[in-house]
Tab-separated table of C-alpha atoms in Angstrom:
chain	number	residue	atom	x	y	z
A	18	UNK	CA	78.962	-40.334	15.993
A	19	UNK	CA	78.912	-38.947	12.495
A	20	UNK	CA	82.547	-39.849	11.912
A	21	UNK	CA	81.814	-43.476	12.763
A	22	UNK	CA	78.751	-43.823	10.527
A	23	UNK	CA	80.438	-42.558	7.357
A	24	UNK	CA	82.879	-45.477	6.980
A	25	UNK	CA	80.082	-47.897	7.812
A	26	UNK	CA	77.861	-46.474	5.077
A	27	UNK	CA	80.661	-46.866	2.551
A	28	UNK	CA	81.257	-50.492	3.538
A	29	UNK	CA	77.591	-51.510	3.681
A	30	UNK	CA	77.120	-51.923	-0.104
A	31	UNK	CA	80.158	-54.194	-0.217
A	32	UNK	CA	78.926	-56.233	2.751
A	33	UNK	CA	75.535	-56.687	1.081
A	34	UNK	CA	77.181	-57.641	-2.207
A	35	UNK	CA	79.682	-59.941	-0.482
A	36	UNK	CA	76.972	-61.956	1.266
A	37	UNK	CA	74.914	-62.217	-1.922
A	38	UNK	CA	77.946	-63.427	-3.891
A	39	UNK	CA	78.619	-66.045	-1.219
A	40	UNK	CA	75.228	-67.499	-2.118
A	41	UNK	CA	76.261	-67.394	-5.789
A	42	UNK	CA	79.449	-69.267	-4.853
A	43	UNK	CA	77.279	-71.822	-3.013
A	44	UNK	CA	75.164	-72.081	-6.177
A	45	UNK	CA	78.238	-73.106	-8.174
A	46	UNK	CA	79.212	-75.662	-5.529
A	47	UNK	CA	75.804	-77.288	-5.947
A	48	UNK	CA	76.199	-77.208	-9.739
A	49	UNK	CA	79.509	-79.086	-9.766
A	50	UNK	CA	78.804	-81.430	-6.835
A	51	UNK	CA	77.401	-84.377	-8.878
A	52	UNK	CA	80.525	-84.415	-11.054
A	53	UNK	CA	82.640	-85.076	-7.968
A	54	UNK	CA	80.626	-88.135	-6.949
A	55	UNK	CA	79.427	-89.817	-10.160
A	56	UNK	CA	80.632	-93.298	-9.170
A	57	UNK	CA	79.198	-93.024	-5.663
A	58	UNK	CA	75.814	-91.788	-6.886
A	59	UNK	CA	75.640	-94.488	-9.559
A	60	UNK	CA	76.324	-97.122	-6.903
A	61	UNK	CA	73.867	-95.635	-4.406
A	62	UNK	CA	70.995	-95.363	-6.896
A	63	UNK	CA	72.020	-98.458	-8.875
A	64	UNK	CA	71.733	-96.224	-11.942
A	65	UNK	CA	73.514	-95.840	-15.258
A	66	UNK	CA	75.267	-92.784	-16.633
A	67	UNK	CA	72.108	-91.571	-18.386
A	68	UNK	CA	70.230	-91.415	-15.086
A	69	UNK	CA	73.120	-89.681	-13.338
A	70	UNK	CA	73.285	-87.220	-16.216
A	71	UNK	CA	69.579	-86.499	-15.806
A	72	UNK	CA	69.955	-86.003	-12.050
A	73	UNK	CA	72.691	-83.452	-12.735
A	74	UNK	CA	71.110	-81.621	-15.687
A	75	UNK	CA	67.598	-81.004	-14.300
A	76	UNK	CA	69.229	-78.489	-11.962
A	77	UNK	CA	69.988	-76.214	-14.926
A	78	UNK	CA	66.555	-76.513	-16.513
A	79	UNK	CA	64.639	-75.548	-13.368
A	80	UNK	CA	67.255	-72.839	-12.772
A	81	UNK	CA	66.607	-71.370	-16.229
A	82	UNK	CA	62.810	-71.616	-16.071
A	83	UNK	CA	62.763	-69.635	-12.822
A	84	UNK	CA	64.781	-66.648	-14.008
A	85	UNK	CA	61.960	-64.394	-15.264
A	86	UNK	CA	59.685	-65.165	-12.279
A	87	UNK	CA	62.649	-64.435	-9.987
A	88	UNK	CA	63.159	-61.100	-11.702
A	89	UNK	CA	59.460	-60.298	-11.285
A	90	UNK	CA	59.612	-61.109	-7.577
A	91	UNK	CA	62.756	-59.025	-7.101
A	92	UNK	CA	61.089	-56.037	-8.778
A	93	UNK	CA	57.815	-56.523	-6.941
A	94	UNK	CA	58.972	-57.354	-3.411
A	95	UNK	CA	62.645	-56.376	-3.442
A	96	UNK	CA	65.476	-58.957	-3.631
A	97	UNK	CA	65.940	-59.589	0.108
A	98	UNK	CA	62.815	-61.538	1.072
A	99	UNK	CA	62.696	-63.812	-2.008
A	100	UNK	CA	66.436	-64.483	-1.664
A	101	UNK	CA	66.103	-65.366	2.025
A	102	UNK	CA	63.213	-67.779	1.395
A	103	UNK	CA	65.046	-69.353	-1.542
A	104	UNK	CA	68.186	-69.826	0.550
A	105	UNK	CA	66.200	-71.623	3.252
A	106	UNK	CA	64.650	-73.899	0.619
A	107	UNK	CA	67.992	-74.487	-1.096
A	108	UNK	CA	69.999	-75.612	1.930
A	109	UNK	CA	67.056	-77.791	3.039
A	110	UNK	CA	66.902	-79.448	-0.390
A	111	UNK	CA	70.680	-79.886	-0.380
A	112	UNK	CA	70.477	-81.805	2.884
A	113	UNK	CA	67.386	-83.738	1.767
A	114	UNK	CA	69.247	-85.073	-1.283
A	115	UNK	CA	71.372	-87.284	0.995
A	116	UNK	CA	68.194	-89.107	2.094
A	117	UNK	CA	66.909	-89.893	-1.419
A	118	UNK	CA	66.787	-93.563	-2.325
A	119	UNK	CA	65.760	-93.609	-6.012
A	120	UNK	CA	66.760	-91.631	-9.122
A	121	UNK	CA	63.226	-90.211	-9.322
A	122	UNK	CA	63.498	-88.807	-5.799
A	123	UNK	CA	66.932	-87.386	-6.576
A	124	UNK	CA	65.624	-85.705	-9.752
A	125	UNK	CA	62.768	-84.139	-7.793
A	126	UNK	CA	65.116	-82.733	-5.145
A	127	UNK	CA	67.560	-81.438	-7.773
A	128	UNK	CA	64.693	-79.636	-9.521
A	129	UNK	CA	63.829	-77.854	-6.278
A	130	UNK	CA	67.514	-77.170	-5.611
A	131	UNK	CA	68.026	-75.642	-9.060
A	132	UNK	CA	64.941	-73.461	-8.754
A	133	UNK	CA	66.009	-72.206	-5.306
A	134	UNK	CA	69.642	-71.502	-6.158
A	135	UNK	CA	68.388	-69.816	-9.312
A	136	UNK	CA	67.711	-66.771	-7.133
A	137	UNK	CA	71.448	-66.264	-6.584
A	138	UNK	CA	72.612	-64.307	-9.630
A	139	UNK	CA	69.603	-62.140	-10.502
A	140	UNK	CA	68.998	-61.228	-6.839
A	141	UNK	CA	72.660	-60.316	-6.452
A	142	UNK	CA	72.536	-58.082	-9.538
A	143	UNK	CA	69.324	-56.471	-8.306
A	144	UNK	CA	71.113	-55.638	-5.039
A	145	UNK	CA	74.038	-54.252	-7.046
A	146	UNK	CA	71.605	-52.099	-8.991
A	147	UNK	CA	70.089	-50.809	-5.737
A	148	UNK	CA	73.318	-50.214	-3.807
A	149	UNK	CA	75.895	-49.135	-6.408
A	150	UNK	CA	75.984	-46.288	-8.957
A	151	UNK	CA	74.796	-47.208	-12.492
A	152	UNK	CA	78.233	-46.558	-14.001
A	153	UNK	CA	79.690	-49.389	-11.887
A	154	UNK	CA	77.069	-51.994	-12.822
A	155	UNK	CA	79.013	-53.892	-15.506
A	156	UNK	CA	82.144	-53.928	-13.337
A	157	UNK	CA	80.170	-55.419	-10.446
A	158	UNK	CA	78.650	-58.027	-12.786
A	159	UNK	CA	82.185	-59.018	-13.741
A	160	UNK	CA	83.296	-59.249	-10.118
A	161	UNK	CA	80.224	-61.330	-9.282
A	162	UNK	CA	80.936	-63.678	-12.173
A	163	UNK	CA	84.513	-64.095	-10.934
A	164	UNK	CA	83.185	-65.469	-7.642
A	165	UNK	CA	81.065	-68.006	-9.501
A	166	UNK	CA	83.875	-69.063	-11.836
A	167	UNK	CA	86.217	-69.388	-8.856
A	168	UNK	CA	83.709	-71.775	-7.323
A	169	UNK	CA	83.663	-73.805	-10.544
A	170	UNK	CA	87.466	-73.968	-10.743
A	171	UNK	CA	88.271	-74.579	-7.080
A	172	UNK	CA	85.179	-76.511	-6.045
A	173	UNK	CA	85.678	-79.724	-8.004
A	174	UNK	CA	89.031	-80.924	-6.621
A	175	UNK	CA	88.240	-80.182	-2.944
A	176	UNK	CA	84.820	-81.796	-3.309
A	177	UNK	CA	86.343	-84.905	-4.887
A	178	UNK	CA	88.863	-85.148	-2.047
A	179	UNK	CA	86.078	-84.667	0.491
A	180	UNK	CA	84.033	-87.457	-1.108
A	181	UNK	CA	87.049	-89.782	-0.983
A	182	UNK	CA	87.706	-88.993	2.682
A	183	UNK	CA	84.269	-88.495	4.213
A	184	UNK	CA	81.759	-89.938	1.728
A	185	UNK	CA	79.305	-88.220	-0.599
A	186	UNK	CA	76.537	-87.859	2.014
A	187	UNK	CA	78.743	-86.030	4.519
A	188	UNK	CA	80.148	-83.854	1.734
A	189	UNK	CA	76.686	-82.751	0.629
A	190	UNK	CA	75.612	-82.200	4.236
A	191	UNK	CA	78.659	-79.967	4.700
A	192	UNK	CA	77.676	-77.937	1.628
A	193	UNK	CA	74.150	-77.642	3.025
A	194	UNK	CA	75.574	-76.446	6.356
A	195	UNK	CA	77.623	-73.835	4.495
A	196	UNK	CA	74.408	-72.771	2.778
A	197	UNK	CA	72.662	-72.504	6.156
A	198	UNK	CA	75.351	-70.107	7.430
A	199	UNK	CA	74.938	-67.965	4.316
A	200	UNK	CA	71.164	-68.056	4.819
A	201	UNK	CA	71.533	-66.584	8.302
A	202	UNK	CA	73.761	-63.833	6.946
A	203	UNK	CA	71.209	-63.068	4.222
A	204	UNK	CA	68.367	-62.851	6.735
A	205	UNK	CA	70.268	-60.731	9.254
A	206	UNK	CA	72.459	-58.419	7.193
A	207	UNK	CA	71.066	-57.915	3.691
A	208	UNK	CA	68.690	-55.032	3.011
A	209	UNK	CA	66.934	-54.237	-0.232
A	210	UNK	CA	68.434	-50.750	-0.515
A	211	UNK	CA	69.989	-47.935	1.535
A	212	UNK	CA	67.738	-46.398	4.161
A	213	UNK	CA	69.035	-42.848	3.719
A	214	UNK	CA	67.187	-42.359	0.432
A	215	UNK	CA	70.335	-41.240	-1.405
A	216	UNK	CA	70.429	-44.179	-3.770
A	217	UNK	CA	68.939	-43.729	-7.233
A	218	UNK	CA	66.475	-46.613	-6.835
A	219	UNK	CA	63.095	-46.250	-5.174
A	220	UNK	CA	61.113	-48.771	-3.146
A	221	UNK	CA	60.086	-52.058	-4.762
A	222	UNK	CA	58.010	-51.294	-7.837
A	223	UNK	CA	54.266	-51.980	-7.754
A	224	UNK	CA	53.689	-51.658	-11.509
A	225	UNK	CA	51.938	-54.737	-12.982
A	226	UNK	CA	54.658	-57.086	-14.173
A	227	UNK	CA	52.924	-58.617	-17.200
A	228	UNK	CA	52.800	-55.370	-19.239
A	229	UNK	CA	56.476	-54.798	-18.429
A	230	UNK	CA	57.407	-58.311	-19.551
A	231	UNK	CA	55.427	-57.803	-22.776
A	232	UNK	CA	57.291	-54.527	-23.335
A	233	UNK	CA	60.622	-56.349	-22.975
A	234	UNK	CA	59.480	-59.126	-25.314
A	235	UNK	CA	58.547	-56.496	-27.912
A	236	UNK	CA	62.003	-54.907	-27.797
A	237	UNK	CA	64.190	-56.290	-30.640
A	238	UNK	CA	67.441	-55.372	-28.882
A	239	UNK	CA	66.401	-57.565	-25.932
A	240	UNK	CA	66.156	-60.564	-28.264
A	241	UNK	CA	69.484	-59.859	-29.978
A	242	UNK	CA	71.011	-59.576	-26.508
A	243	UNK	CA	69.453	-62.913	-25.534
A	244	UNK	CA	70.906	-64.584	-28.629
A	245	UNK	CA	74.310	-63.077	-27.830
A	246	UNK	CA	74.134	-64.292	-24.208
A	247	UNK	CA	73.149	-67.853	-25.138
A	248	UNK	CA	75.613	-68.329	-27.986
A	249	UNK	CA	78.721	-66.803	-26.415
A	250	UNK	CA	78.140	-68.842	-23.234
A	251	UNK	CA	77.891	-72.169	-25.114
A	252	UNK	CA	81.645	-72.713	-24.894
A	253	UNK	CA	81.349	-73.205	-21.124
A	254	UNK	CA	78.418	-75.619	-21.263
A	255	UNK	CA	79.002	-77.430	-24.556
A	256	UNK	CA	82.795	-77.637	-24.515
A	257	UNK	CA	84.077	-76.879	-21.012
A	258	UNK	CA	81.497	-78.874	-19.065
A	259	UNK	CA	81.072	-81.928	-21.301
A	260	UNK	CA	82.504	-82.589	-24.776
A	261	UNK	CA	85.822	-80.751	-24.589
A	262	UNK	CA	87.577	-83.330	-22.421
A	263	UNK	CA	86.783	-86.232	-24.766
A	264	UNK	CA	87.796	-84.194	-27.837
A	265	UNK	CA	91.130	-83.089	-26.360
A	266	UNK	CA	91.818	-86.621	-25.120
A	267	UNK	CA	91.405	-87.970	-28.651
A	268	UNK	CA	93.220	-85.038	-30.244
A	269	UNK	CA	96.442	-85.577	-28.262
A	270	UNK	CA	95.930	-89.222	-27.290
A	271	UNK	CA	96.156	-88.381	-23.590
A	272	UNK	CA	94.188	-89.456	-20.543
A	273	UNK	CA	90.898	-87.788	-19.694
A	274	UNK	CA	92.504	-86.508	-16.482
A	275	UNK	CA	95.159	-84.639	-18.470
A	276	UNK	CA	92.551	-83.474	-20.975
A	277	UNK	CA	90.216	-82.183	-18.270
A	278	UNK	CA	93.065	-80.133	-16.802
A	279	UNK	CA	93.655	-78.513	-20.185
A	280	UNK	CA	89.949	-77.812	-20.663
A	281	UNK	CA	89.742	-76.275	-17.180
A	282	UNK	CA	91.893	-73.437	-18.556
A	283	UNK	CA	88.674	-72.129	-20.131
A	284	UNK	CA	87.229	-71.410	-16.694
A	285	UNK	CA	90.513	-70.012	-15.414
A	286	UNK	CA	90.643	-67.640	-18.385
A	287	UNK	CA	87.101	-66.517	-17.612
A	288	UNK	CA	88.154	-65.127	-14.229
A	289	UNK	CA	90.221	-62.177	-15.535
A	290	UNK	CA	87.954	-61.957	-18.587
A	291	UNK	CA	84.886	-61.347	-16.437
A	292	UNK	CA	86.530	-58.421	-14.707
A	293	UNK	CA	88.065	-56.974	-17.869
A	294	UNK	CA	84.917	-56.890	-19.984
A	295	UNK	CA	82.817	-55.548	-17.119
A	296	UNK	CA	85.379	-52.851	-16.313
A	297	UNK	CA	86.055	-51.957	-19.968
A	298	UNK	CA	82.336	-51.672	-20.752
A	299	UNK	CA	81.842	-49.237	-17.878
A	300	UNK	CA	85.063	-47.402	-18.708
A	301	UNK	CA	84.025	-46.526	-22.265
A	302	UNK	CA	80.328	-46.275	-21.441
A	303	UNK	CA	79.365	-48.622	-24.290
A	304	UNK	CA	78.170	-52.233	-24.535
A	305	UNK	CA	78.374	-53.052	-28.243
A	306	UNK	CA	82.150	-52.622	-28.625
A	307	UNK	CA	83.085	-55.048	-25.795
A	308	UNK	CA	80.504	-57.509	-27.138
A	309	UNK	CA	82.089	-57.361	-30.604
A	310	UNK	CA	85.582	-57.791	-29.167
A	311	UNK	CA	84.527	-60.763	-27.036
A	312	UNK	CA	82.551	-62.606	-29.715
A	313	UNK	CA	85.156	-61.983	-32.449
A	314	UNK	CA	87.933	-63.243	-30.187
A	315	UNK	CA	85.820	-66.228	-29.171
A	316	UNK	CA	85.068	-67.043	-32.816
A	317	UNK	CA	88.756	-66.997	-33.789
A	318	UNK	CA	89.814	-69.117	-30.800
A	319	UNK	CA	86.969	-71.619	-31.166
A	320	UNK	CA	87.631	-72.058	-34.873
A	321	UNK	CA	91.336	-72.601	-34.153
A	322	UNK	CA	90.576	-75.228	-31.504
A	323	UNK	CA	88.150	-77.127	-33.737
A	324	UNK	CA	89.674	-76.827	-37.207
A	325	UNK	CA	93.433	-76.135	-37.052
A	326	UNK	CA	95.305	-79.460	-37.328
A	327	UNK	CA	98.275	-80.317	-35.135
A	328	UNK	CA	98.089	-77.378	-32.736
A	329	UNK	CA	101.154	-77.713	-30.456
A	330	UNK	CA	100.212	-79.154	-27.076
A	331	UNK	CA	101.545	-76.194	-25.093
A	332	UNK	CA	99.860	-73.643	-27.381
A	333	UNK	CA	96.492	-75.354	-26.875
A	334	UNK	CA	96.678	-74.310	-23.211
A	335	UNK	CA	97.040	-70.713	-24.392
A	336	UNK	CA	94.109	-71.098	-26.778
A	337	UNK	CA	91.947	-72.443	-23.973
A	338	UNK	CA	92.827	-69.517	-21.715
A	339	UNK	CA	92.103	-67.009	-24.495
A	340	UNK	CA	88.839	-68.762	-25.363
A	341	UNK	CA	87.650	-68.565	-21.771
A	342	UNK	CA	88.827	-64.957	-21.473
A	343	UNK	CA	86.943	-63.835	-24.594
A	344	UNK	CA	83.715	-65.678	-23.844
A	345	UNK	CA	83.599	-64.037	-20.414
A	346	UNK	CA	82.223	-61.121	-22.426
A	347	UNK	CA	78.880	-62.716	-21.562
A	348	UNK	CA	78.854	-60.404	-18.527
A	349	UNK	CA	78.189	-57.425	-20.814
A	350	UNK	CA	74.839	-58.972	-21.773
A	351	UNK	CA	73.612	-58.364	-18.218
A	352	UNK	CA	74.751	-54.761	-18.311
A	353	UNK	CA	72.991	-54.189	-21.639
A	354	UNK	CA	69.859	-55.919	-20.326
A	355	UNK	CA	69.909	-53.579	-17.353
A	356	UNK	CA	70.409	-50.552	-19.637
A	357	UNK	CA	67.365	-51.298	-21.783
A	358	UNK	CA	65.049	-52.395	-18.965
A	359	UNK	CA	61.897	-50.324	-18.374
A	360	UNK	CA	61.901	-48.239	-15.207
A	361	UNK	CA	61.619	-50.443	-12.127
A	362	UNK	CA	61.878	-53.646	-14.200
A	363	UNK	CA	65.594	-54.365	-14.146
A	364	UNK	CA	64.984	-57.637	-12.275
A	365	UNK	CA	62.671	-58.930	-15.009
A	366	UNK	CA	65.113	-57.837	-17.698
A	367	UNK	CA	68.068	-59.524	-15.974
A	368	UNK	CA	65.986	-62.665	-15.496
A	369	UNK	CA	65.164	-62.644	-19.209
A	370	UNK	CA	68.875	-62.480	-20.069
A	371	UNK	CA	69.800	-65.225	-17.603
A	372	UNK	CA	67.066	-67.523	-18.928
A	373	UNK	CA	68.764	-67.584	-22.300
A	374	UNK	CA	72.331	-67.533	-20.991
A	375	UNK	CA	71.723	-70.620	-18.821
A	376	UNK	CA	68.901	-72.438	-20.621
A	377	UNK	CA	69.858	-71.510	-24.168
A	378	UNK	CA	73.529	-72.341	-23.819
A	379	UNK	CA	72.679	-75.690	-22.189
A	380	UNK	CA	71.188	-76.799	-25.530
A	381	UNK	CA	74.729	-77.178	-26.869
A	382	UNK	CA	75.222	-80.401	-24.898
A	383	UNK	CA	72.404	-82.482	-26.454
A	384	UNK	CA	72.839	-80.943	-29.940
A	385	UNK	CA	76.530	-81.866	-30.085
A	386	UNK	CA	75.749	-85.277	-28.608
A	387	UNK	CA	73.061	-85.904	-31.222
A	388	UNK	CA	75.429	-84.928	-34.049
A	389	UNK	CA	78.135	-87.211	-32.678
A	390	UNK	CA	75.679	-90.086	-32.488
A	391	UNK	CA	74.447	-89.321	-36.006
A	392	UNK	CA	77.909	-89.430	-37.554
A	393	UNK	CA	79.486	-92.239	-35.535
A	394	UNK	CA	78.700	-95.707	-34.243
A	395	UNK	CA	78.859	-95.464	-30.451
A	396	UNK	CA	81.547	-93.899	-28.288
A	397	UNK	CA	84.339	-95.970	-29.829
A	398	UNK	CA	83.429	-94.701	-33.288
A	399	UNK	CA	83.791	-91.019	-32.361
A	400	UNK	CA	86.887	-89.937	-34.257
A	401	UNK	CA	88.415	-86.498	-34.724
A	402	UNK	CA	86.506	-85.935	-37.965
A	403	UNK	CA	83.173	-86.567	-36.224
A	404	UNK	CA	84.165	-84.283	-33.372
A	405	UNK	CA	85.269	-81.454	-35.659
A	406	UNK	CA	81.987	-81.660	-37.547
A	407	UNK	CA	79.865	-81.796	-34.399
A	408	UNK	CA	81.788	-79.075	-32.568
A	409	UNK	CA	81.134	-76.799	-35.535
A	410	UNK	CA	77.963	-75.976	-33.598
A	411	UNK	CA	80.118	-73.949	-31.212
A	412	UNK	CA	81.865	-72.123	-34.067
A	413	UNK	CA	78.471	-71.278	-35.538
A	414	UNK	CA	77.338	-70.107	-32.105
A	415	UNK	CA	80.258	-67.668	-31.892
A	416	UNK	CA	79.399	-66.367	-35.378
A	417	UNK	CA	75.813	-65.762	-34.216
A	418	UNK	CA	77.122	-63.995	-31.108
A	419	UNK	CA	79.268	-61.712	-33.278
A	420	UNK	CA	76.345	-60.970	-35.615
A	421	UNK	CA	74.125	-60.112	-32.642
A	422	UNK	CA	76.829	-57.892	-31.135
A	423	UNK	CA	77.207	-55.982	-34.420
A	424	UNK	CA	73.446	-55.429	-34.576
A	425	UNK	CA	73.302	-54.319	-30.929
A	426	UNK	CA	76.115	-51.842	-31.588
A	427	UNK	CA	74.073	-50.256	-34.385
A	428	UNK	CA	70.699	-50.254	-32.592
A	429	UNK	CA	69.552	-47.493	-30.288
A	430	UNK	CA	68.816	-48.744	-26.726
A	431	UNK	CA	65.052	-48.425	-27.131
A	432	UNK	CA	64.929	-50.278	-30.453
């Protein structure tokens, strides 16, 4: 009997983590889904691109707003119950979206969907913190991020093909059904922590959450970490998800399809980068050095992409891969946030980091758009000079990330 239970106990943490990361993968599918059906949604809602953009973007804002409350709930009640309830709400909202008839209804459902899927990452990291040794935390963050990035890379083309073959409603219903299967697995198989009492974490903390949040807000290193998280992640939201394709298309005078393939190299580069920076941070037992390496590399690559004239077409693919690889150093921000969290408050601390990483980095999209509009007359008037000037926001962001990383490296954890 004992010989059978030992292998099971070793596999259980990975089973728990695997199910939680499946929900994170589902989260990314919901994030990219509108991009695979823009024309169909515009026709269904009789809406313009601005309305479709709003329907897509409100997901991220409700996602970001929920991160600290999610962390509080995970610390207070454990990650399992909040995650299970959120999963039920998420797959229900995903199915409900197919029955919406107006843009306002769609926005409302996407807000609920973003808030519910917002439980995915912080809850998964809380489970990692409960089930795995502390020295493996950054590595597990990197592995978790790989699952999400894989969803971003592989989800768009299959979803587009599914929309073409089966329609957008059936595609979204299929995603919701996938979410329902994951929900059952969460309810049946995930536990907050090991039952044998050998893990370093205790039962869900009952300390009042407001004083803990105030303590985090009063910690300067938490704010420098938040700035680092938001600014190093801006390349994915500001360049990879929106403005990069148009810039590359104009730079090489190629189609947006070809340009989007080149820009997708950013997300492909992030897959090995997520693992490397997580593993390297745990390997050396430090957070500041990997942060400096990632932000410095990101600054050099971003500046080369924006400012260097006549970069050879083939070499730009390499630059995109390196840019994505370096900026995957955002995973170290979660590890540092976990390191400096007060006892029993790692969920709140991780939620604080994710608020800035998601919500803060999303600001790059409207800021760059506003600068482009300021310096050009409509879409046709957006030339390379206007793009280089506007995309300087991302270069500045990488400089801020590097400055924050240097400060974090010098600060003591409790400062």
